């Protein structure tokens, strides 16, 4: 690392003008969160492998800024030559440079790797001391990086309409209508997922992200794609010709942006654009997204004639069409093997294996999970590196196990698995946290608080126009009760066979979460908690925003709610049930019932046995436990005495009681004559309810005749007999 820094400082000194500092961002030419191997310049110079961060190299210092997801990881990976700067705690990079670099200092950066937004913000900060942001003519890191990986030569793939749900022509028509609405004559598109979504193409240029390195330009009468033509087959070339999209070399984009600015950019397919009204008095303005367009392209435009605002493609991409929504749901139904499902809690699994070949490690478990996914329909790869983490490793929010250093599975420690996959019909992201031994009270408190926040956010109903900044508190409040929190946003959007992190919306404490309100058909995820040096807990589902039906409609705004599309049980032994409300327990039991119903058709007998146990209904407390013991005792009496005596015993034992029980935990013959209700007397057959949900047994001033008046025949959904015997592992759960 010392040699790299020394070489860079030599290049900084010989640069014209000489540089006092060099900024090395994480981003590529498209301002991507995840970049290809050859674009990991910041990782190369610093050794820090996280997806977010910025390196600053001065004549005698090296500093790295990153966010709260990566503090622990950065501490472990940075050498002594580097100083960690914690975003949200330490000064912003532009503030630090302005305060600590000399007046008139020259600060270099590759203009292809910095956004318009960032460059403009830095420029304002530097003005205080007449400091200068210097766009370098070449990337200095590339000159030092002798073993830099070659460019990817992966083919452009057409994404079928059966998965995309909308045609390219429809998307272009909507985009041009938006250009006209904003009095703009063209749009420069730099974000890789926006290019892929607009033209219904996918690729494999970036690991975990099915995108192609490409730019696009769309005007009121033309459309262009800038990509290495060696990636475009004859078939794909014909596809673009049919759309009226001209394919040009990737490197032509900068000269074409200059032509666009001077109104000299023309397409041979312009005449093929249908239903296009050309306004002879159209404005000179060109639309550029300041967050995704690099400064190199922006510098070719007349700043006075640029519309700097978020891309008009970002929101339509986030609003899933019916085909995409159905695909997302199908993709999540295939996610059958979460961490909690792969492991049984048999004693054999709690013992550490003795042979090297049988060891269960973070990596072997991660590999097993990937192999199970790979067998599923439409699988195309993972959506991000699996975070398979034991104990203190789970506190590293984006931990990635390495073959030589990964931990073995430990029954005495928490295990967190955050994973996802790319399928042709959707992208998945799911996290579950489990413990294979006996969790501590503190671990249960933390898990329960995360679960309560998870339920609160998922159950929220809110007026249209509400943003993720407003809802973020719902996920954090249960943690705040204990003085706990997490350093990152709560939830992000998920793409449709695109990026696993998708905007423009988010659920977060960050001010940027105020910018875009949540809307129906968006997707979001939910929360976690990480305790440095000890463990991490995350319970992450993908939620779809839907319209909500409410009794009233104050202000005629309309209301929204969330729908879960992720189905994997929560580990009950990590939950302190005393801390859950009745509503939360009802939600948990209902969710587990749905898990069982949805996943059952895909499981074999052994997996089904695990699922049955993992989704057993939970009860409300010690009163339940006592009540269940009474009822089970009376069940024994049923084999000894007549039916009349049983009913008589029930009458006298429970007359006047009003307690909550989970009737699936007892022999149901005993309650097939009781009044079962959830808020009122109900005499409907119990067939589909009593096995799985918690019901209220209201037995008030009951007479023998009342019993028989409300008696209903019971037929078990699980067998043809009129009774369901209690299995040995169906012990009533005490708080």
XYZ file of C-alpha atoms in Angstrom:
735
model
C 0.000 0.000 0.000
C 2.907 2.363 0.733
C 4.230 1.849 -2.796
C 0.829 2.712 -4.302
C 0.532 5.911 -2.267
C 4.108 6.892 -3.091
C 3.519 6.377 -6.830
C 0.308 8.404 -6.750
C 2.002 11.273 -4.921
C 4.715 11.344 -7.584
C 2.061 11.609 -10.300
C 0.280 14.340 -8.315
C 3.503 16.351 -8.144
C 4.181 16.008 -11.878
C 0.618 16.783 -12.927
C -0.098 20.105 -14.643
C -1.022 21.909 -12.503
C 0.552 20.082 -9.516
C -2.048 18.574 -7.209
C -2.192 19.116 -3.458
C -4.754 16.354 -3.071
C -6.285 13.559 -5.134
C -9.832 12.265 -4.615
C -10.475 8.620 -5.510
C -14.235 7.913 -5.495
C -15.887 4.483 -5.355
C -18.043 5.146 -8.412
C -17.507 4.273 -12.078
C -18.385 6.395 -15.132
C -22.089 5.829 -14.372
C -21.975 6.682 -10.630
C -22.877 3.082 -9.786
C -22.991 1.685 -6.260
C -21.668 -1.683 -7.418
C -18.861 -1.520 -9.987
C -16.906 -3.991 -12.101
C -13.514 -5.304 -11.002
C -11.596 -2.871 -13.238
C -13.459 0.101 -11.742
C -12.628 -0.643 -8.090
C -10.030 2.095 -7.922
C -10.746 3.162 -4.361
C -10.437 -0.444 -3.209
C -7.108 -0.752 -5.042
C -5.530 2.300 -3.384
C -6.929 1.759 0.136
C -7.532 -1.972 0.594
C -11.080 -1.246 1.793
C -13.588 -3.443 -0.073
C -16.916 -1.885 0.952
C -19.276 -0.666 -1.778
C -19.429 2.916 -0.485
C -16.622 5.284 0.367
C -14.179 7.901 -0.855
C -10.394 8.060 -0.567
C -8.472 11.315 -0.233
C -4.714 11.371 -0.713
C -2.742 14.489 0.153
C 1.008 15.086 0.184
C 1.329 13.533 3.624
C -2.034 11.996 4.562
C -4.463 9.331 3.366
C -8.060 9.403 4.604
C -11.084 7.279 3.816
C -14.705 8.350 4.285
C -17.443 5.718 4.558
C -20.900 5.351 6.099
C -22.092 3.512 9.186
C -22.571 0.191 7.380
C -18.808 -0.118 7.007
C -17.160 1.380 10.096
C -16.087 -1.978 11.557
C -15.054 -3.356 8.184
C -12.929 -0.297 7.424
C -11.178 -0.508 10.793
C -10.228 -4.098 10.006
C -9.109 -3.481 6.420
C -7.314 -0.118 6.482
C -3.578 -0.063 7.142
C -1.913 2.309 9.588
C -1.274 4.744 6.723
C -4.986 5.475 6.496
C -7.298 7.451 8.775
C -10.966 6.441 8.894
C -13.470 9.289 8.599
C -16.939 8.311 9.784
C -19.730 9.844 7.721
C -22.343 11.374 9.978
C -19.793 11.832 12.769
C -16.706 13.433 11.181
C -16.652 16.485 8.861
C -17.803 15.980 5.276
C -14.977 15.443 2.810
C -15.475 18.863 1.179
C -15.544 20.554 4.590
C -12.353 18.789 5.645
C -10.583 19.724 2.399
C -11.710 23.319 2.625
C -10.593 23.618 6.252
C -7.340 21.672 6.094
C -5.872 22.271 2.639
C -4.068 25.499 1.887
C -5.564 28.507 0.157
C -5.499 28.058 -3.606
C -4.907 24.309 -3.291
C -5.475 22.160 -6.383
C -7.632 19.079 -5.763
C -7.664 16.518 -8.566
C -10.368 14.042 -9.514
C -11.234 11.941 -12.558
C -14.227 13.856 -14.015
C -15.757 10.586 -15.262
C -15.984 9.240 -11.704
C -17.641 12.195 -9.974
C -21.244 13.286 -10.412
C -22.394 16.755 -11.391
C -24.034 17.115 -7.985
C -20.851 16.261 -6.113
C -18.582 18.392 -8.274
C -20.834 21.430 -7.882
C -21.077 20.930 -4.117
C -17.303 20.682 -3.790
C -16.818 23.734 -5.970
C -18.954 25.826 -3.635
C -17.051 24.592 -0.564
C -13.665 25.288 -2.181
C -14.588 28.863 -3.114
C -14.108 29.964 0.497
C -10.319 29.640 0.157
C -10.049 29.953 -3.627
C -9.268 26.246 -3.886
C -9.615 24.589 -7.281
C -11.250 21.343 -8.384
C -9.010 20.034 -11.173
C -10.438 17.458 -13.617
C -7.525 15.183 -14.495
C -7.026 14.283 -18.160
C -6.377 10.643 -17.219
C -7.176 8.676 -14.109
C -3.955 8.663 -12.080
C -4.941 5.443 -10.337
C -5.140 3.646 -13.693
C -1.543 4.672 -14.410
C -0.356 3.074 -11.174
C -2.623 -0.003 -11.375
C -0.458 -2.249 -13.555
C -2.562 -5.385 -12.988
C -5.895 -3.698 -13.655
C -8.461 -6.253 -14.922
C -9.445 -6.008 -18.607
C -12.778 -4.676 -19.854
C -15.698 -7.098 -19.735
C -16.743 -8.505 -23.106
C -20.144 -9.876 -22.196
C -23.045 -9.893 -24.649
C -26.019 -7.561 -24.551
C -29.124 -9.651 -23.821
C -32.663 -8.695 -24.782
C -34.992 -8.916 -21.776
C -38.209 -10.578 -23.024
C -41.467 -8.663 -22.858
C -42.989 -11.529 -20.856
C -40.742 -10.458 -17.976
C -40.389 -6.720 -18.699
C -44.132 -6.103 -18.893
C -43.838 -2.949 -21.031
C -42.471 -2.401 -24.531
C -39.590 -0.100 -25.356
C -41.815 1.924 -27.690
C -44.269 2.596 -24.853
C -41.458 3.649 -22.535
C -39.963 5.976 -25.165
C -43.361 7.500 -25.825
C -43.837 8.250 -22.116
C -40.314 9.635 -21.841
C -40.776 11.993 -24.774
C -44.055 13.213 -23.307
C -42.125 14.033 -20.140
C -39.463 15.878 -22.132
C -42.149 17.968 -23.772
C -43.781 18.658 -20.414
C -40.480 19.980 -19.037
C -39.628 21.902 -22.242
C -36.503 19.819 -22.854
C -35.326 18.547 -26.220
C -33.189 15.691 -25.019
C -32.012 13.561 -22.091
C -28.547 12.157 -21.344
C -28.925 8.815 -19.523
C -25.931 7.558 -17.545
C -27.364 5.242 -14.856
C -26.838 1.623 -15.957
C -30.146 0.346 -14.610
C -32.049 3.143 -16.371
C -30.447 2.286 -19.721
C -31.252 -1.398 -19.179
C -34.843 -0.700 -18.109
C -35.590 1.747 -20.941
C -34.334 -0.513 -23.744
C -35.353 -3.843 -22.124
C -31.817 -5.194 -22.155
C -29.689 -6.919 -19.560
C -26.071 -8.040 -19.274
C -23.350 -9.313 -16.962
C -20.799 -6.503 -16.996
C -21.094 -5.901 -13.237
C -21.099 -8.754 -10.730
C -24.520 -9.277 -9.094
C -26.086 -6.590 -11.322
C -27.600 -7.664 -14.675
C -26.584 -4.543 -16.581
C -24.435 -3.504 -19.541
C -21.842 -0.729 -19.509
C -23.710 1.722 -21.717
C -24.968 5.282 -22.029
C -28.082 6.479 -23.835
C -29.329 9.705 -25.344
C -32.998 10.227 -26.145
C -34.335 13.296 -27.915
C -37.788 14.219 -29.131
C -37.102 12.422 -32.417
C -34.150 10.080 -31.908
C -32.680 7.477 -29.569
C -29.101 6.236 -29.160
C -27.304 3.485 -27.261
C -23.572 3.794 -26.558
C -21.995 0.395 -25.944
C -18.967 -1.585 -27.049
C -20.281 -2.939 -30.359
C -18.410 -6.201 -29.862
C -21.075 -6.990 -27.256
C -23.920 -6.599 -29.752
C -24.831 -9.690 -31.778
C -26.507 -9.499 -35.184
C -29.781 -10.538 -33.564
C -29.574 -7.790 -30.943
C -28.561 -5.291 -33.609
C -31.734 -6.113 -35.531
C -33.715 -5.730 -32.313
C -32.484 -2.143 -31.945
C -33.082 -1.365 -35.611
C -36.675 -2.443 -35.173
C -36.992 -0.001 -32.282
C -35.440 2.884 -34.185
C -32.519 3.016 -31.726
C -29.086 3.747 -33.193
C -26.233 1.762 -31.635
C -22.906 3.590 -31.395
C -19.546 2.892 -29.775
C -19.291 3.433 -26.013
C -16.500 5.990 -26.438
C -18.572 8.098 -28.869
C -20.791 9.375 -26.082
C -18.634 12.353 -25.114
C -18.383 13.699 -28.661
C -22.102 13.073 -29.237
C -23.019 14.983 -26.086
C -21.098 17.928 -27.523
C -22.989 17.490 -30.823
C -26.245 17.313 -28.894
C -25.441 20.624 -27.211
C -24.909 22.281 -30.603
C -27.988 20.640 -32.148
C -25.810 18.630 -34.537
C -26.681 15.127 -33.317
C -28.847 13.247 -35.818
C -30.020 9.658 -36.112
C -30.588 7.676 -39.278
C -33.718 6.255 -37.609
C -35.388 9.561 -36.775
C -37.991 9.074 -39.483
C -39.096 5.793 -37.887
C -40.324 7.457 -34.723
C -44.111 7.283 -34.785
C -46.663 9.688 -33.382
C -44.052 12.300 -32.541
C -45.021 15.940 -32.585
C -42.040 18.174 -33.174
C -42.371 21.626 -31.656
C -40.644 24.161 -33.883
C -40.312 26.479 -30.909
C -38.849 23.799 -28.668
C -36.476 24.894 -25.951
C -32.713 24.507 -26.051
C -32.720 22.814 -22.657
C -31.163 19.375 -22.186
C -32.097 17.214 -19.231
C -29.321 15.808 -17.035
C -29.682 13.926 -13.754
C -27.051 15.549 -11.508
C -26.785 12.444 -9.321
C -25.982 9.940 -12.091
C -24.393 11.997 -14.885
C -20.632 12.393 -14.609
C -18.940 15.787 -14.682
C -17.020 14.855 -17.844
C -20.222 14.718 -19.912
C -21.809 17.699 -18.194
C -18.776 19.844 -19.013
C -19.600 19.464 -22.732
C -22.954 21.203 -22.256
C -23.882 24.843 -21.848
C -24.677 25.020 -18.130
C -27.249 27.756 -18.754
C -29.206 25.423 -21.020
C -29.223 22.349 -18.792
C -32.209 21.141 -16.774
C -30.584 19.664 -13.662
C -33.163 17.467 -11.948
C -33.725 13.778 -11.205
C -34.062 11.495 -14.195
C -37.600 11.060 -15.563
C -36.865 7.300 -15.775
C -36.110 6.770 -12.101
C -39.700 6.905 -10.838
C -41.336 4.868 -13.649
C -38.694 2.181 -13.115
C -39.512 2.056 -9.400
C -43.268 1.805 -10.062
C -43.618 -1.853 -10.957
C -46.073 -2.838 -13.671
C -48.391 -5.840 -13.086
C -46.046 -8.264 -14.873
C -43.074 -7.116 -12.793
C -45.064 -7.371 -9.557
C -46.184 -10.881 -10.371
C -42.613 -11.808 -11.266
C -41.283 -10.404 -7.993
C -43.812 -12.444 -6.039
C -42.945 -15.625 -7.921
C -39.235 -15.020 -7.416
C -39.743 -14.607 -3.675
C -41.822 -17.766 -3.469
C -38.747 -19.604 -4.706
C -36.671 -18.298 -1.796
C -37.447 -21.383 0.274
C -34.095 -21.908 1.907
C -33.367 -19.042 4.253
C -30.918 -19.579 7.084
C -33.734 -20.667 9.354
C -34.877 -23.345 6.932
C -31.561 -24.903 6.081
C -30.705 -25.924 9.625
C -32.594 -28.259 11.919
C -31.990 -27.991 15.626
C -31.270 -31.653 16.195
C -28.515 -32.414 18.659
C -26.323 -33.706 15.845
C -26.274 -30.298 14.258
C -25.266 -28.626 17.497
C -22.011 -30.578 17.691
C -19.000 -29.313 15.841
C -17.990 -31.663 13.025
C -14.727 -33.479 13.469
C -13.558 -33.858 9.879
C -12.438 -31.029 7.631
C -14.817 -32.128 4.881
C -17.874 -31.958 7.127
C -17.233 -28.541 8.656
C -20.059 -26.073 8.489
C -18.571 -22.626 8.021
C -19.938 -19.256 7.006
C -18.690 -19.939 3.495
C -19.902 -23.537 3.088
C -23.345 -22.504 4.306
C -23.356 -19.569 1.878
C -22.316 -21.884 -0.968
C -25.029 -24.371 -0.052
C -27.639 -21.644 -0.081
C -26.470 -20.503 -3.518
C -26.613 -24.066 -4.872
C -30.204 -24.415 -3.682
C -31.143 -21.170 -5.401
C -29.297 -22.147 -8.572
C -31.674 -25.062 -9.039
C -34.670 -22.736 -9.217
C -36.420 -21.605 -12.375
C -35.056 -18.456 -14.078
C -32.044 -18.214 -11.708
C -29.294 -15.946 -13.094
C -27.032 -15.438 -10.090
C -26.895 -13.723 -6.715
C -28.080 -10.135 -6.305
C -25.209 -9.268 -3.920
C -22.462 -11.155 -2.063
C -24.144 -13.268 0.607
C -23.616 -11.934 4.136
C -23.191 -15.212 6.001
C -21.984 -14.223 9.451
C -21.501 -15.838 12.857
C -21.314 -13.982 16.182
C -19.214 -10.820 16.061
C -18.901 -11.097 12.276
C -22.636 -10.436 12.085
C -21.984 -6.994 13.577
C -20.110 -6.104 10.374
C -23.108 -4.951 8.385
C -21.817 -5.911 4.931
C -19.521 -8.715 6.049
C -18.271 -11.113 3.382
C -16.707 -14.430 4.467
C -13.315 -15.321 3.034
C -12.162 -18.941 2.516
C -9.119 -18.694 4.774
C -10.670 -16.591 7.534
C -14.363 -17.449 7.781
C -15.821 -18.672 11.061
C -17.334 -22.063 11.772
C -20.996 -22.290 12.661
C -21.319 -22.039 16.437
C -24.435 -23.154 18.340
C -23.650 -20.633 21.070
C -23.673 -17.614 18.781
C -26.134 -15.760 16.607
C -26.042 -16.474 12.877
C -27.185 -13.791 10.408
C -27.737 -14.540 6.736
C -28.527 -11.667 4.357
C -28.845 -12.951 0.812
C -30.659 -12.530 -2.468
C -30.763 -13.671 -6.052
C -31.390 -12.483 -9.576
C -34.142 -14.268 -11.489
C -35.426 -13.355 -14.931
C -38.726 -12.420 -13.313
C -37.431 -10.551 -10.275
C -34.735 -9.653 -7.762
C -34.811 -10.877 -4.159
C -33.324 -9.711 -0.859
C -34.031 -11.481 2.436
C -32.405 -11.583 5.864
C -33.065 -13.871 8.793
C -31.231 -14.175 12.095
C -31.172 -17.408 14.101
C -29.567 -18.986 17.159
C -28.949 -22.732 17.325
C -28.341 -22.832 21.068
C -29.744 -20.811 23.945
C -29.861 -17.070 23.228
C -29.123 -14.607 26.019
C -31.793 -12.317 27.423
C -30.060 -9.359 25.773
C -30.032 -11.079 22.386
C -33.743 -11.803 22.773
C -34.441 -8.198 23.751
C -32.631 -6.931 20.655
C -34.239 -9.464 18.315
C -37.675 -8.685 19.725
C -37.145 -4.936 19.305
C -36.111 -5.442 15.679
C -39.141 -7.671 15.116
C -41.482 -5.084 16.660
C -40.074 -2.413 14.343
C -40.364 -4.810 11.418
C -44.036 -5.444 12.230
C -44.783 -1.762 12.908
C -43.400 -0.665 9.561
C -45.004 -3.536 7.671
C -48.420 -2.852 9.234
C -48.329 0.905 8.686
C -51.156 2.676 6.904
C -50.362 6.176 5.763
C -51.797 8.914 3.525
C -50.586 9.239 -0.028
C -47.759 11.746 -0.218
C -45.982 10.268 2.818
C -42.253 9.744 2.342
C -39.840 7.193 3.789
C -38.303 9.773 6.105
C -41.617 10.013 7.955
C -42.038 6.231 8.292
C -38.445 5.512 9.355
C -39.241 6.147 13.028
C -41.672 3.200 13.094
C -38.810 0.742 12.639
C -36.488 2.468 15.125
C -38.853 3.296 17.992
C -38.742 -0.173 19.646
C -34.925 -0.019 19.609
C -34.910 3.543 20.911
C -36.840 2.313 23.939
C -33.640 0.476 24.959
C -31.313 3.272 23.840
C -30.343 1.318 20.704
C -30.256 2.260 17.021
C -28.596 1.389 13.704
C -26.353 3.571 11.570
C -27.913 3.013 8.164
C -31.188 3.579 6.395
C -34.107 1.295 7.169
C -35.206 0.232 3.705
C -34.467 0.499 0.009
C -36.311 -0.253 -3.193
C -35.634 -3.477 -5.104
C -35.362 -3.687 -8.888
C -37.079 -6.057 -11.285
C -34.151 -8.215 -12.410
C -32.009 -5.132 -11.881
C -30.174 -3.547 -8.942
C -31.012 -4.921 -5.510
C -30.770 -1.344 -4.195
C -33.128 0.842 -6.195
C -34.308 4.419 -5.803
C -35.440 7.075 -5.974
C -37.419 6.344 -2.801
C -36.085 4.978 0.473
C -37.071 4.547 4.108
C -34.359 6.353 6.017
C -33.381 9.022 8.528
C -31.377 10.732 5.801
C -32.854 13.990 4.460
C -32.769 12.574 0.910
C -35.585 10.208 1.946
C -37.881 13.265 1.997
C -37.496 13.818 -1.735
C -39.808 11.126 -3.105
C -43.097 10.016 -1.509
C -43.957 6.342 -1.457
C -46.413 5.281 -4.145
C -48.410 2.175 -4.923
C -46.415 -0.605 -6.682
C -43.083 0.531 -5.200
C -41.016 -1.956 -3.227
C -39.115 -1.403 0.046
C -37.249 -3.467 2.645
C -37.006 -3.195 6.459
C -34.762 -3.045 9.581
C -31.933 -4.467 11.752
C -29.581 -3.832 14.702
C -25.824 -4.383 14.994
C -23.799 -4.485 18.196
C -20.091 -3.944 17.651
C -17.990 -6.955 18.615
C -20.951 -9.113 19.632
C -23.661 -9.846 17.071
C -25.954 -8.472 14.405
C -29.694 -8.880 13.915
C -31.606 -8.161 10.747
C -35.094 -9.229 9.707
C -35.512 -8.128 6.130
C -38.549 -8.689 3.949
C -39.434 -7.128 0.627
C -42.679 -5.160 0.858
C -44.879 -3.885 -1.948
C -46.740 -0.599 -1.484
C -50.466 -1.034 -2.189
C -53.577 1.105 -2.021
C -55.352 0.690 1.328
C -59.067 0.558 1.984
C -59.881 2.680 5.015
C -63.160 3.466 6.742
C -62.580 7.168 6.179
C -60.527 9.196 3.717
C -59.462 12.397 5.438
C -58.626 15.133 2.975
C -59.510 12.848 0.057
C -55.851 11.904 -0.137
C -56.211 8.148 -0.298
C -54.158 5.801 1.865
C -51.413 3.227 1.331
C -50.222 0.081 3.074
C -47.555 -2.596 2.675
C -47.857 -6.168 1.440
C -45.199 -8.718 2.399
C -43.938 -10.874 -0.464
C -41.090 -12.581 1.441
C -41.972 -15.858 3.152
C -39.596 -17.302 5.748
C -40.393 -17.982 9.433
C -38.954 -15.957 12.292
C -37.189 -17.898 15.036
C -39.563 -17.929 17.994
C -36.906 -18.827 20.547
C -35.261 -15.453 19.881
C -38.508 -13.612 20.637
C -39.407 -12.433 24.137
C -43.149 -12.936 23.759
C -43.871 -10.900 26.897
C -42.840 -7.789 24.961
C -45.258 -8.392 22.078
C -48.760 -6.989 22.020
C -51.752 -9.141 21.129
C -51.843 -7.488 17.717
C -48.177 -8.315 17.121
C -48.700 -11.941 18.127
C -51.747 -12.160 15.885
C -49.655 -10.783 13.041
C -46.844 -13.259 13.729
C -49.217 -16.224 13.769
C -50.964 -15.071 10.607
C -47.636 -14.534 8.824
C -46.421 -17.973 9.860
C -49.655 -19.545 8.659
C -49.145 -17.919 5.270
C -45.526 -19.128 5.209
C -46.764 -22.646 5.819
C -49.475 -22.473 3.186
C -47.257 -20.865 0.528
C -44.127 -22.947 1.046
C -45.677 -26.349 1.759
C -46.151 -27.394 -1.895
C -42.426 -26.964 -2.558
C -41.070 -28.952 0.399
C -40.225 -32.606 1.001
C -41.359 -34.443 4.117
C -38.312 -33.613 6.261
C -38.465 -29.938 5.323
C -42.195 -29.906 5.965
C -41.676 -31.258 9.473
C -39.283 -28.409 10.163
C -41.730 -25.871 8.697
C -44.597 -27.173 10.839
C -42.560 -26.701 13.983
C -41.158 -23.311 12.902
C -44.646 -21.951 12.189
C -46.498 -23.232 15.253
C -48.725 -20.517 16.677
C -47.462 -18.693 19.742
C -49.558 -17.753 22.766
C -49.946 -14.733 24.991
C -48.523 -15.821 28.298
C -48.566 -17.908 31.436
C -52.380 -17.770 31.699
C -52.472 -19.643 28.433
C -50.070 -22.225 29.680
C -52.207 -22.961 32.733
C -55.374 -23.049 30.677
C -53.815 -25.472 28.224
C -52.719 -27.727 31.070
C -56.286 -27.763 32.391
C -57.665 -28.611 28.990
C -55.097 -31.340 28.417
C -55.879 -32.794 31.831
C -59.545 -32.811 30.907
C -58.598 -34.531 27.681
C -57.175 -37.391 29.702
C -60.416 -37.554 31.620
C -62.255 -37.904 28.326
C -60.872 -41.398 27.980
C -62.181 -42.316 31.402
C -65.534 -40.657 31.721
C -68.573 -39.986 29.653
C -69.060 -37.031 27.346
C -71.540 -35.491 29.800
C -68.947 -35.484 32.563
C -66.386 -33.817 30.270
C -68.768 -31.010 29.398
C -69.782 -30.686 33.002
C -66.126 -30.459 34.029
C -65.413 -27.830 31.425
C -68.401 -25.857 32.595
C -67.296 -25.774 36.210
C -63.571 -25.411 35.514
C -63.838 -22.461 33.158
C -67.180 -20.828 33.901
C -66.746 -17.053 33.927
C -63.236 -17.135 32.437
C -62.054 -15.022 29.530
C -58.545 -16.039 28.477
C -56.541 -16.237 25.291
C -55.200 -19.545 24.089
C -53.662 -20.974 20.963
C -56.025 -23.818 20.353
C -53.651 -25.516 17.928
C -51.592 -26.589 20.938
C -54.255 -28.770 22.527
C -56.443 -31.715 21.633
C -59.219 -30.062 19.668
C -61.918 -32.544 20.730
C -62.170 -30.606 23.965
C -63.154 -27.303 22.409
C -65.400 -28.367 19.598
C -68.350 -27.472 21.781
C -67.042 -24.183 23.161
C -67.900 -20.685 21.988
C -64.871 -19.559 19.944
C -64.536 -15.904 19.076
C -62.047 -13.264 18.136
C -64.076 -10.337 19.375
C -67.590 -11.777 19.318
C -69.442 -15.055 19.591
C -68.953 -17.152 16.498
C -70.663 -20.455 15.783
C -69.178 -21.069 12.326
C -67.238 -24.330 11.802
C -63.723 -24.180 13.161
C -62.153 -26.109 10.317
C -59.687 -23.538 8.976
C -59.067 -21.396 12.011
C -58.502 -23.163 15.264
C -55.364 -25.003 14.274
C -53.269 -21.961 13.471
C -54.545 -18.802 15.061
C -54.837 -17.551 18.604
C -58.480 -17.265 19.608
C -60.263 -15.992 22.622
C -62.242 -18.510 24.645
C -65.161 -16.676 26.186
C -66.975 -18.919 28.655
C -69.323 -16.754 30.651
C -72.270 -18.106 32.672
C -72.457 -21.165 30.475
C -75.141 -23.751 30.909
C -75.183 -27.270 29.549
C -77.775 -26.260 26.989
C -75.580 -23.380 25.851
C -72.761 -25.766 25.114
C -74.899 -27.886 22.889
C -76.604 -24.892 21.265
C -73.262 -23.603 19.953
C -71.707 -27.012 19.393
C -70.270 -27.540 15.904
C -68.839 -30.726 14.418
C -65.077 -30.634 14.038
C -63.320 -32.102 11.016
C -59.528 -31.804 11.086
C -58.038 -30.258 7.921
C -55.069 -32.567 8.374
C -56.839 -35.906 8.506
C -60.160 -37.633 7.996
C -60.632 -38.310 11.662
C -62.655 -36.103 13.990
C -59.757 -35.453 16.300
C -56.191 -34.198 16.214
C -53.896 -35.627 18.837
C -51.195 -33.488 20.402
C -47.726 -34.312 19.084
C -44.812 -34.581 21.481
C -43.057 -31.493 20.153
C -46.197 -29.363 20.425
C -45.530 -28.142 23.926
C -47.387 -25.003 24.983
C -45.012 -22.052 24.768
C -44.547 -20.103 27.936
C -43.360 -16.517 27.852
